[in-house]
Short mmCIF file of C-alpha atoms in Angstrom, two decimals:
data_model
loop_
_atom_site.label_atom_id
_atom_site.label_comp_id
_atom_site.label_asym_id
_atom_site.label_seq_id
_atom_site.Cartn_x
_atom_site.Cartn_y
_atom_site.Cartn_z
CA MET A 1 0.05 0.06 0.04
CA LYS A 2 1.49 3.22 -1.10
CA THR A 3 1.61 6.21 1.32
CA LYS A 4 2.19 9.97 0.75
CA VAL A 5 5.46 11.33 0.18
CA SER A 6 7.27 12.68 3.47
CA LEU A 7 7.12 16.38 3.61
CA LYS A 8 10.15 16.51 5.86
CA THR A 9 12.71 19.15 4.77
CA VAL A 10 16.46 18.90 4.67
CA ARG A 11 16.70 21.21 7.69
CA GLU A 12 14.87 18.25 9.84
CA ILE A 13 17.23 15.70 8.74
CA MET A 14 20.62 17.06 8.44
CA ALA A 15 23.53 16.48 10.57
CA LYS A 16 24.47 19.84 12.30
CA PRO A 17 27.12 21.07 12.77
CA PRO A 18 28.87 18.94 10.47
CA GLU A 19 32.57 17.93 10.89
CA THR A 20 34.55 19.96 8.42
CA VAL A 21 38.24 20.39 7.54
CA ALA A 22 40.20 23.38 6.71
CA PRO A 23 41.79 23.72 3.13
CA ASP A 24 45.40 23.82 4.65
CA LEU A 25 45.04 20.56 6.50
CA THR A 26 47.57 17.83 5.28
CA VAL A 27 46.46 14.56 3.73
CA GLY A 28 48.33 12.89 6.48
CA ALA A 29 46.13 14.64 9.13
CA LEU A 30 42.97 14.02 6.91
CA LEU A 31 43.55 10.24 7.22
CA LYS A 32 43.59 10.43 10.90
CA LEU A 33 40.22 12.34 10.91
CA PHE A 34 38.57 9.93 8.64
CA ASP A 35 39.37 7.23 11.04
CA ARG A 36 38.31 9.09 14.17
CA HIS A 37 34.95 10.15 12.83
CA LEU A 38 34.30 6.94 10.57
CA ALA A 39 33.69 9.33 7.73
CA ASP A 40 34.17 8.92 4.10
CA ALA A 41 34.07 12.48 3.23
CA PHE A 42 34.46 16.10 4.67
CA PRO A 43 33.35 19.47 3.64
CA VAL A 44 36.18 21.92 3.18
CA VAL A 45 35.30 25.26 4.55
CA ASN A 46 37.16 28.46 5.00
CA ALA A 47 37.37 30.42 8.26
CA ASP A 48 34.04 32.13 7.54
CA GLY A 49 32.36 28.62 7.14
CA VAL A 50 32.01 29.12 3.31
CA LEU A 51 31.75 25.75 1.48
CA LEU A 52 35.00 25.50 -0.75
CA GLY A 53 34.73 21.86 -1.73
CA LEU A 54 34.50 18.31 -0.57
CA VAL A 55 37.36 15.85 0.21
CA SER A 56 36.81 12.08 0.33
CA ARG A 57 38.91 8.89 0.87
CA LEU A 58 38.58 8.39 -3.03
CA ASP A 59 40.61 11.67 -3.42
CA VAL A 60 43.35 10.25 -1.27
CA LEU A 61 43.00 6.78 -3.13
CA ARG A 62 43.74 8.76 -6.29
CA LEU A 63 47.14 9.93 -4.93
CA LEU A 64 48.15 6.38 -4.24
CA ARG A 65 47.89 5.01 -7.62
CA PRO A 66 51.03 3.95 -9.26
CA ASP A 67 52.56 6.00 -12.30
CA PRO A 68 52.67 4.31 -15.84
CA ASP A 69 55.94 2.64 -14.96
CA LEU A 70 54.21 0.95 -11.95
CA ARG A 71 56.19 3.17 -9.29
CA MET A 72 54.35 4.03 -6.16
CA PRO A 73 54.25 7.67 -5.17
CA ASP A 74 56.18 8.79 -2.32
CA TRP A 75 54.05 8.66 0.95
CA ASN A 76 56.08 11.45 2.63
CA THR A 77 55.36 13.77 -0.20
CA ILE A 78 51.60 12.59 -0.39
CA SER A 79 50.93 13.01 3.30
CA ARG A 80 52.28 16.60 3.28
CA GLN A 81 49.98 17.69 0.47
CA ARG A 82 47.10 20.12 1.39
CA VAL A 83 43.39 19.37 1.10
CA ASP A 84 42.85 22.22 -1.10
CA ARG A 85 45.02 20.67 -3.69
CA ILE A 86 42.94 17.33 -3.93
CA MET A 87 39.50 18.32 -2.95
CA ARG A 88 36.69 18.42 -5.30
CA HIS A 89 35.54 22.09 -6.11
CA GLY A 90 32.03 22.90 -7.37
CA VAL A 91 30.25 20.52 -5.17
CA ILE A 92 26.49 19.93 -5.55
CA SER A 93 24.67 20.93 -2.38
CA VAL A 94 21.03 21.45 -1.19
CA GLU A 95 19.49 24.21 1.00
CA PRO A 96 17.73 23.58 4.42
CA GLY A 97 14.21 24.40 2.97
CA ASP A 98 14.55 21.76 0.26
CA PRO A 99 12.33 18.60 0.53
CA ALA A 100 13.99 15.58 1.83
CA PHE A 101 12.83 13.54 -1.05
CA ALA A 102 14.60 16.09 -3.54
CA ALA A 103 17.67 15.39 -1.72
CA ALA A 104 17.23 11.62 -1.97
CA ASP A 105 16.67 11.98 -5.81
CA LEU A 106 19.80 14.08 -5.93
CA MET A 107 21.65 11.48 -4.01
CA VAL A 108 20.42 8.60 -6.05
CA THR A 109 21.29 10.40 -9.38
CA THR A 110 24.76 11.42 -8.46
CA ARG A 111 25.60 8.43 -6.23
CA PHE A 112 26.94 10.78 -3.56
CA GLN A 113 27.13 9.44 -0.13
CA THR A 114 26.77 12.95 1.54
CA LEU A 115 25.37 16.30 0.46
CA PRO A 116 26.38 19.53 1.82
CA VAL A 117 23.58 21.88 3.11
CA VAL A 118 24.42 25.49 2.51
CA GLU A 119 22.55 28.75 3.15
CA ARG A 120 23.41 31.56 0.48
CA SER A 121 25.03 34.58 2.48
CA ALA A 122 25.90 37.46 0.28
CA GLY A 123 26.02 35.11 -2.53
CA ARG A 124 28.43 32.77 -0.82
CA PRO A 125 27.43 29.11 0.20
CA VAL A 126 27.72 28.97 4.07
CA LEU A 127 27.70 25.47 5.35
CA VAL A 128 25.08 24.67 7.89
CA GLY A 129 24.72 20.87 7.71
CA LEU A 130 25.14 17.64 5.95
CA VAL A 131 22.77 15.19 4.62
CA THR A 132 23.89 11.58 4.63
CA ARG A 133 22.27 8.41 3.06
CA SER A 134 21.55 7.06 6.52
CA GLY A 135 19.85 10.34 7.36
CA LEU A 136 17.57 10.06 4.48
CA LEU A 137 16.74 6.37 4.96
CA GLU A 138 15.60 7.18 8.60
CA ALA A 139 13.58 10.21 7.32
CA LEU A 140 11.88 8.40 4.35
CA LEU A 141 11.22 5.06 5.73
CA PRO A 142 7.78 4.57 7.39
CA GLN A 143 7.63 5.04 11.14
CA GLY A 144 8.65 2.04 13.16
CA THR A 145 10.98 0.89 10.42
CA ARG A 146 14.66 0.91 11.12
CA PRO A 147 17.26 0.37 8.61
CA MET A 148 19.52 -2.86 9.25
CA ALA A 149 22.75 -1.00 8.92
CA ARG A 150 24.13 2.48 8.47
CA PHE A 151 25.69 3.36 5.04
#
């Protein structure tokens, strides 16, 4: 039996405040944060909270691929690189007033695991939260239904 679409907004389901990293953080320090927070990605923000990009474990993995001669990159060099050199710019985001189901559609279409939530302040996207797959599942599943595992 079908039910009506959930009218929850992104504001109601977003994680706030989200864990973030600064653009000058090193890759070595970033890896420690991934483990500490059990995260796959972090929004990168400046001192004013403006969203600059997103950095993920996949971005670090790209650095570890061997060159065409099958030589591994130097870890000491990689670990000292700054996050702003490997992060993804032009990140797709949602706003707090957007419907949760629209965020779910965007997540399914893009295959992203997280979506930054921004409020536009003087034309700049200020990060205010983060929407995750597990947060969307909890918001969109019928009440009393719990996901088997977080992902």
